[in-house]
Short mmCIF file of C-alpha atoms in Angstrom, two decimals:
data_model
loop_
_atom_site.label_atom_id
_atom_site.label_comp_id
_atom_site.label_asym_id
_atom_site.label_seq_id
_atom_site.Cartn_x
_atom_site.Cartn_y
_atom_site.Cartn_z
CA UNK A 1 19.47 -5.64 11.31
CA UNK A 2 19.76 -3.93 7.96
CA UNK A 3 17.56 -6.47 6.18
CA UNK A 4 14.70 -6.05 8.66
CA UNK A 5 12.79 -3.68 6.45
CA UNK A 6 12.90 -6.14 3.52
CA UNK A 7 11.47 -8.89 5.72
CA UNK A 8 8.94 -6.36 6.97
CA UNK A 9 7.85 -5.64 3.42
CA UNK A 10 7.72 -9.36 2.49
CA UNK A 11 5.83 -10.26 5.65
CA UNK A 12 3.51 -7.30 5.17
CA UNK A 13 2.81 -8.51 1.63
CA UNK A 14 1.83 -11.93 3.00
CA UNK A 15 -0.44 -10.30 5.60
CA UNK A 16 -2.10 -8.26 2.86
CA UNK A 17 -2.54 -11.35 0.69
CA UNK A 18 -4.18 -13.10 3.63
CA UNK A 19 -6.57 -10.18 3.91
CA UNK A 20 -7.20 -10.31 0.14
CA UNK A 21 -8.04 -14.05 0.28
CA UNK A 22 -10.41 -13.49 3.20
CA UNK A 23 -12.09 -10.58 1.42
CA UNK A 24 -12.34 -11.90 -2.14
CA UNK A 25 -12.97 -15.48 -1.05
CA UNK A 26 -15.27 -15.21 1.94
CA UNK A 27 -16.37 -11.61 1.58
CA UNK A 28 -15.09 -10.73 5.03
CA UNK A 29 -12.75 -8.23 6.60
CA UNK A 30 -9.69 -9.85 8.12
CA UNK A 31 -9.49 -8.46 11.62
CA UNK A 32 -7.73 -10.52 14.27
CA UNK A 33 -9.61 -8.99 17.22
CA UNK A 34 -12.99 -9.46 15.53
CA UNK A 35 -12.34 -13.06 14.52
CA UNK A 36 -11.13 -13.92 18.02
CA UNK A 37 -13.59 -11.71 19.90
CA UNK A 38 -16.59 -13.22 18.12
CA UNK A 39 -15.64 -16.57 19.64
CA UNK A 40 -15.48 -15.06 23.12
CA UNK A 41 -18.70 -13.06 23.30
CA UNK A 42 -20.76 -15.47 21.21
CA UNK A 43 -21.42 -13.08 18.33
CA UNK A 44 -19.47 -15.33 15.97
CA UNK A 45 -21.41 -18.53 16.54
CA UNK A 46 -22.84 -18.64 13.01
CA UNK A 47 -19.40 -18.91 11.41
CA UNK A 48 -17.52 -20.57 14.23
CA UNK A 49 -15.49 -22.99 12.09
CA UNK A 50 -14.41 -20.28 9.71
CA UNK A 51 -12.95 -18.42 12.70
CA UNK A 52 -11.33 -21.53 14.15
CA UNK A 53 -9.76 -22.42 10.78
CA UNK A 54 -8.38 -18.90 10.40
CA UNK A 55 -6.84 -18.92 13.88
CA UNK A 56 -5.43 -22.42 13.31
CA UNK A 57 -3.63 -21.11 10.23
CA UNK A 58 -2.25 -18.16 12.21
CA UNK A 59 -0.87 -20.45 14.93
CA UNK A 60 0.48 -23.24 12.72
CA UNK A 61 2.18 -21.28 9.93
CA UNK A 62 4.97 -19.81 12.12
CA UNK A 63 5.76 -23.36 13.28
CA UNK A 64 6.07 -24.54 9.66
CA UNK A 65 8.32 -21.62 8.77
CA UNK A 66 10.38 -22.00 11.91
CA UNK A 67 12.90 -24.57 10.49
CA UNK A 68 13.67 -22.21 7.59
CA UNK A 69 14.96 -19.66 10.05
CA UNK A 70 18.36 -20.48 11.42
CA UNK A 71 18.23 -17.71 13.96
CA UNK A 72 16.66 -18.06 17.36
CA UNK A 73 13.36 -16.24 17.46
CA UNK A 74 12.84 -14.28 20.62
CA UNK A 75 9.66 -12.35 21.28
CA UNK A 76 11.35 -10.28 24.02
CA UNK A 77 8.09 -10.13 25.94
CA UNK A 78 8.47 -8.38 29.28
CA UNK A 79 8.75 -10.63 32.32
CA UNK A 80 6.73 -8.23 34.48
CA UNK A 81 3.47 -10.09 35.08
CA UNK A 82 1.50 -7.03 36.12
CA UNK A 83 2.44 -5.32 32.82
CA UNK A 84 1.45 -8.39 30.79
CA UNK A 85 -1.94 -8.69 32.53
CA UNK A 86 -2.81 -4.98 32.34
CA UNK A 87 -1.67 -4.78 28.71
CA UNK A 88 -3.67 -7.89 27.75
CA UNK A 89 -6.82 -6.55 29.40
CA UNK A 90 -6.43 -3.15 27.69
CA UNK A 91 -5.84 -4.75 24.28
CA UNK A 92 -8.84 -7.06 24.69
CA UNK A 93 -11.27 -4.41 25.93
CA UNK A 94 -10.00 -1.68 23.61
CA UNK A 95 -10.04 -3.61 20.35
CA UNK A 96 -13.57 -4.88 20.95
CA UNK A 97 -14.93 -1.47 21.92
CA UNK A 98 -13.23 0.15 18.91
CA UNK A 99 -14.37 -2.80 16.79
CA UNK A 100 -10.93 -3.41 15.32
CA UNK A 101 -7.19 -3.54 15.79
CA UNK A 102 -4.05 -3.26 13.69
CA UNK A 103 -5.30 -5.72 11.06
CA UNK A 104 -8.96 -4.69 10.78
CA UNK A 105 -8.72 -0.91 11.21
CA UNK A 106 -5.09 -0.64 10.15
CA UNK A 107 -4.53 -2.90 7.14
CA UNK A 108 -8.11 -3.45 5.90
CA UNK A 109 -9.46 -0.01 6.83
CA UNK A 110 -6.67 2.22 5.57
CA UNK A 111 -6.44 0.30 2.27
CA UNK A 112 -10.00 1.36 1.43
CA UNK A 113 -9.52 4.87 2.80
CA UNK A 114 -11.99 4.30 5.62
CA UNK A 115 -12.11 7.37 7.85
CA UNK A 116 -12.84 5.20 10.89
CA UNK A 117 -9.88 2.96 10.13
CA UNK A 118 -7.53 5.91 9.69
CA UNK A 119 -8.75 7.71 12.84
CA UNK A 120 -8.54 4.51 14.92
CA UNK A 121 -4.98 3.89 13.68
CA UNK A 122 -3.89 7.44 14.49
CA UNK A 123 -5.33 7.14 18.02
CA UNK A 124 -3.88 3.74 18.88
CA UNK A 125 -0.44 4.70 17.58
CA UNK A 126 -0.51 8.00 19.52
CA UNK A 127 -1.77 6.26 22.67
CA UNK A 128 0.86 3.54 22.29
CA UNK A 129 3.69 6.01 21.72
CA UNK A 130 2.64 8.20 24.64
CA UNK A 131 2.18 5.25 27.00
CA UNK A 132 5.58 3.84 26.08
CA UNK A 133 7.24 7.26 26.46
CA UNK A 134 5.72 7.75 29.93
CA UNK A 135 6.27 4.25 31.26
CA UNK A 136 9.75 3.76 29.76
CA UNK A 137 11.39 7.16 29.64
CA UNK A 138 9.58 9.21 32.31
CA UNK A 139 8.75 6.65 35.00
CA UNK A 140 11.17 3.89 33.99
CA UNK A 141 8.60 1.21 34.80
CA UNK A 142 8.92 -0.92 31.65
CA UNK B 1 -16.02 -26.47 3.29
CA UNK B 2 -14.68 -23.98 0.76
CA UNK B 3 -15.24 -21.22 3.29
CA UNK B 4 -13.22 -23.07 5.92
CA UNK B 5 -10.33 -23.85 3.55
CA UNK B 6 -10.17 -20.22 2.41
CA UNK B 7 -10.13 -19.12 6.06
CA UNK B 8 -7.29 -21.53 6.76
CA UNK B 9 -5.36 -20.15 3.78
CA UNK B 10 -5.99 -16.55 4.83
CA UNK B 11 -4.95 -17.33 8.42
CA UNK B 12 -1.80 -19.12 7.23
CA UNK B 13 -0.76 -16.16 5.09
CA UNK B 14 -1.51 -13.79 7.98
CA UNK B 15 0.38 -15.87 10.55
CA UNK B 16 3.30 -16.48 8.18
CA UNK B 17 3.45 -12.77 7.39
CA UNK B 18 3.45 -11.78 11.05
CA UNK B 19 6.25 -14.27 11.69
CA UNK B 20 8.63 -13.32 8.85
CA UNK B 21 8.01 -9.59 9.26
CA UNK B 22 9.23 -9.76 12.86
CA UNK B 23 5.94 -8.45 14.24
CA UNK B 24 5.81 -11.15 16.89
CA UNK B 25 8.98 -9.64 18.37
CA UNK B 26 7.75 -7.07 20.88
CA UNK B 27 10.97 -5.03 20.59
CA UNK B 28 10.19 -4.31 16.93
CA UNK B 29 6.67 -3.12 17.74
CA UNK B 30 7.74 -1.09 20.77
CA UNK B 31 10.68 0.13 18.68
CA UNK B 32 8.22 1.68 16.22
CA UNK B 33 6.27 3.35 19.02
CA UNK B 34 9.39 4.50 20.85
CA UNK B 35 10.15 7.77 19.08
CA UNK B 36 12.22 8.94 22.08
CA UNK B 37 14.34 5.80 22.10
CA UNK B 38 15.94 3.57 19.49
CA UNK B 39 13.30 4.10 16.79
CA UNK B 40 12.63 1.14 14.49
CA UNK B 41 10.74 1.82 11.23
CA UNK B 42 10.04 -1.88 10.38
CA UNK B 43 6.35 -1.67 11.30
CA UNK B 44 5.80 1.01 8.67
CA UNK B 45 7.19 -1.33 6.00
CA UNK B 46 4.92 -4.13 7.23
CA UNK B 47 1.89 -1.85 7.13
CA UNK B 48 2.83 -0.55 3.70
CA UNK B 49 3.51 -4.04 2.39
CA UNK B 50 0.12 -5.22 3.66
CA UNK B 51 -1.87 -2.25 2.43
CA UNK B 52 -0.77 -2.68 -1.21
CA UNK B 53 -2.38 -6.13 -1.84
CA UNK B 54 -5.40 -5.08 0.21
CA UNK B 55 -5.83 -1.91 -1.81
CA UNK B 56 -5.84 -4.02 -5.01
CA UNK B 57 -8.26 -6.48 -3.41
CA UNK B 58 -10.72 -3.69 -2.53
CA UNK B 59 -10.54 -2.46 -6.16
CA UNK B 60 -11.29 -6.01 -7.25
CA UNK B 61 -14.51 -6.18 -5.23
CA UNK B 62 -16.22 -3.56 -7.41
CA UNK B 63 -19.05 -5.11 -9.40
CA UNK B 64 -18.18 -8.60 -8.15
CA UNK B 65 -19.30 -11.09 -5.52
CA UNK B 66 -17.19 -13.07 -3.04
CA UNK B 67 -16.02 -16.47 -4.29
CA UNK B 68 -18.23 -18.38 -1.86
CA UNK B 69 -21.26 -16.17 -2.52
CA UNK B 70 -22.95 -13.53 -0.43
CA UNK B 71 -21.94 -9.90 -0.50
CA UNK B 72 -18.84 -7.87 0.18
CA UNK B 73 -18.75 -5.74 3.33
CA UNK B 74 -20.71 -2.51 3.10
CA UNK B 75 -18.79 0.70 2.46
CA UNK B 76 -17.23 2.00 5.69
CA UNK B 77 -19.44 4.15 7.89
CA UNK B 78 -18.23 7.74 7.86
CA UNK B 79 -19.28 8.47 11.45
CA UNK B 80 -16.76 8.64 14.22
CA UNK B 81 -18.07 7.79 17.66
CA UNK B 82 -16.74 7.80 21.18
CA UNK B 83 -16.37 4.01 21.12
CA UNK B 84 -13.94 4.13 18.20
CA UNK B 85 -11.80 6.75 19.91
CA UNK B 86 -11.90 5.44 23.50
CA UNK B 87 -11.45 1.84 22.38
CA UNK B 88 -8.48 2.72 20.19
CA UNK B 89 -6.85 4.70 23.00
CA UNK B 90 -7.26 1.79 25.46
CA UNK B 91 -5.95 -0.65 22.85
CA UNK B 92 -2.99 1.61 22.06
CA UNK B 93 -2.05 1.84 25.75
CA UNK B 94 -1.93 -1.94 26.06
CA UNK B 95 -0.11 -2.25 22.74
CA UNK B 96 2.54 0.20 23.91
CA UNK B 97 2.97 -1.49 27.30
CA UNK B 98 3.57 -5.01 25.99
CA UNK B 99 4.24 -4.61 22.26
CA UNK B 100 1.59 -7.17 21.39
CA UNK B 101 -1.67 -6.76 19.47
CA UNK B 102 -4.23 -9.52 18.85
CA UNK B 103 -2.74 -10.96 15.61
CA UNK B 104 0.83 -11.40 16.86
CA UNK B 105 -0.44 -12.58 20.26
CA UNK B 106 -2.16 -15.50 18.47
CA UNK B 107 0.70 -16.14 16.01
CA UNK B 108 3.32 -16.33 18.77
CA UNK B 109 1.28 -18.38 21.23
CA UNK B 110 3.46 -21.50 20.73
CA UNK B 111 6.78 -19.72 21.26
CA UNK B 112 5.97 -16.80 23.54
CA UNK B 113 6.37 -18.72 26.79
CA UNK B 114 4.21 -18.41 29.87
CA UNK B 115 3.99 -14.64 29.40
CA UNK B 116 2.35 -15.12 26.01
CA UNK B 117 -0.26 -17.43 27.52
CA UNK B 118 -0.97 -15.00 30.35
CA UNK B 119 -1.29 -12.13 27.86
CA UNK B 120 -3.71 -14.23 25.79
CA UNK B 121 -5.81 -15.09 28.85
CA UNK B 122 -5.94 -11.42 29.90
CA UNK B 123 -6.79 -10.33 26.37
CA UNK B 124 -9.63 -12.86 26.09
CA UNK B 125 -10.84 -11.71 29.50
CA UNK B 126 -10.80 -8.14 28.26
CA UNK B 127 -12.76 -9.17 25.19
CA UNK B 128 -15.36 -10.85 27.38
CA UNK B 129 -15.63 -7.71 29.54
CA UNK B 130 -15.82 -5.36 26.55
CA UNK B 131 -19.64 -5.36 26.10
CA UNK B 132 -20.03 -4.33 29.76
CA UNK B 133 -17.34 -1.64 29.56
CA UNK B 134 -18.82 -0.43 26.28
CA UNK B 135 -22.26 0.09 27.82
CA UNK B 136 -20.71 2.01 30.72
CA UNK B 137 -18.85 4.22 28.28
CA UNK B 138 -22.06 4.87 26.34
CA UNK B 139 -23.73 6.07 29.54
CA UNK B 140 -20.73 8.19 30.42
CA UNK B 141 -20.61 9.78 26.99
CA UNK B 142 -24.37 10.50 27.09
CA UNK B 143 -23.86 12.26 30.44
CA UNK B 144 -21.17 14.63 29.22
#
């Protein structure tokens, strides 16, 4: 759709404001993989409820906005189970080893000109583009 | 309590932003990565739109303290290590395959069907395995 980029900009602004609240309010970097991962490996036990509250907001807000949208929202997630499982594992392992994902390294890192954030973003975009090109256009598997 | 309410607010803005920007639609994410297909620039607008308020927020941290007390995060480390690179490559591969990263995977959990739940389970499993994989990678990188 032609208006997609406007919604992208608006939504991006909201994401950035979320990051600003988390930073200026709690003094923390808003990274989805870190907030979630800390609950999984036990490193986030000291601020457990802060993490749970953040994730609750992430889950609930789309449901509150849902009635305002009169179009059907489709995530178009692949129905190939093996792809979903492999992709999930790679995203989980990778973001924790790299210590950040699109929100932490991408949004929060780039906005303070962090070299690590910029390098991570370049590598995950290149890896994503190459993987998609191979699996979709060369091998036709996804 | 203040900490928890601010987290809830931050999460709500984040989740709402992911929803309205279309980032929980995997075709939009894969569309951005798919330079050989039907390329979709939306993700760049989302990133740009998010970086602007964050850039201002980082400026605002100078000479100040967080609202709830404590300190702001330390300046970013300048060192690049093998974990940053390898981890980002692995993450990028998964991101490209399914078009989901951790934020949107959480935001779409109520409307992403069974596939979304399976992705979440696999991702959490991957996160649990990460310390083990990380140590292996450290050994590997020390050997080469």
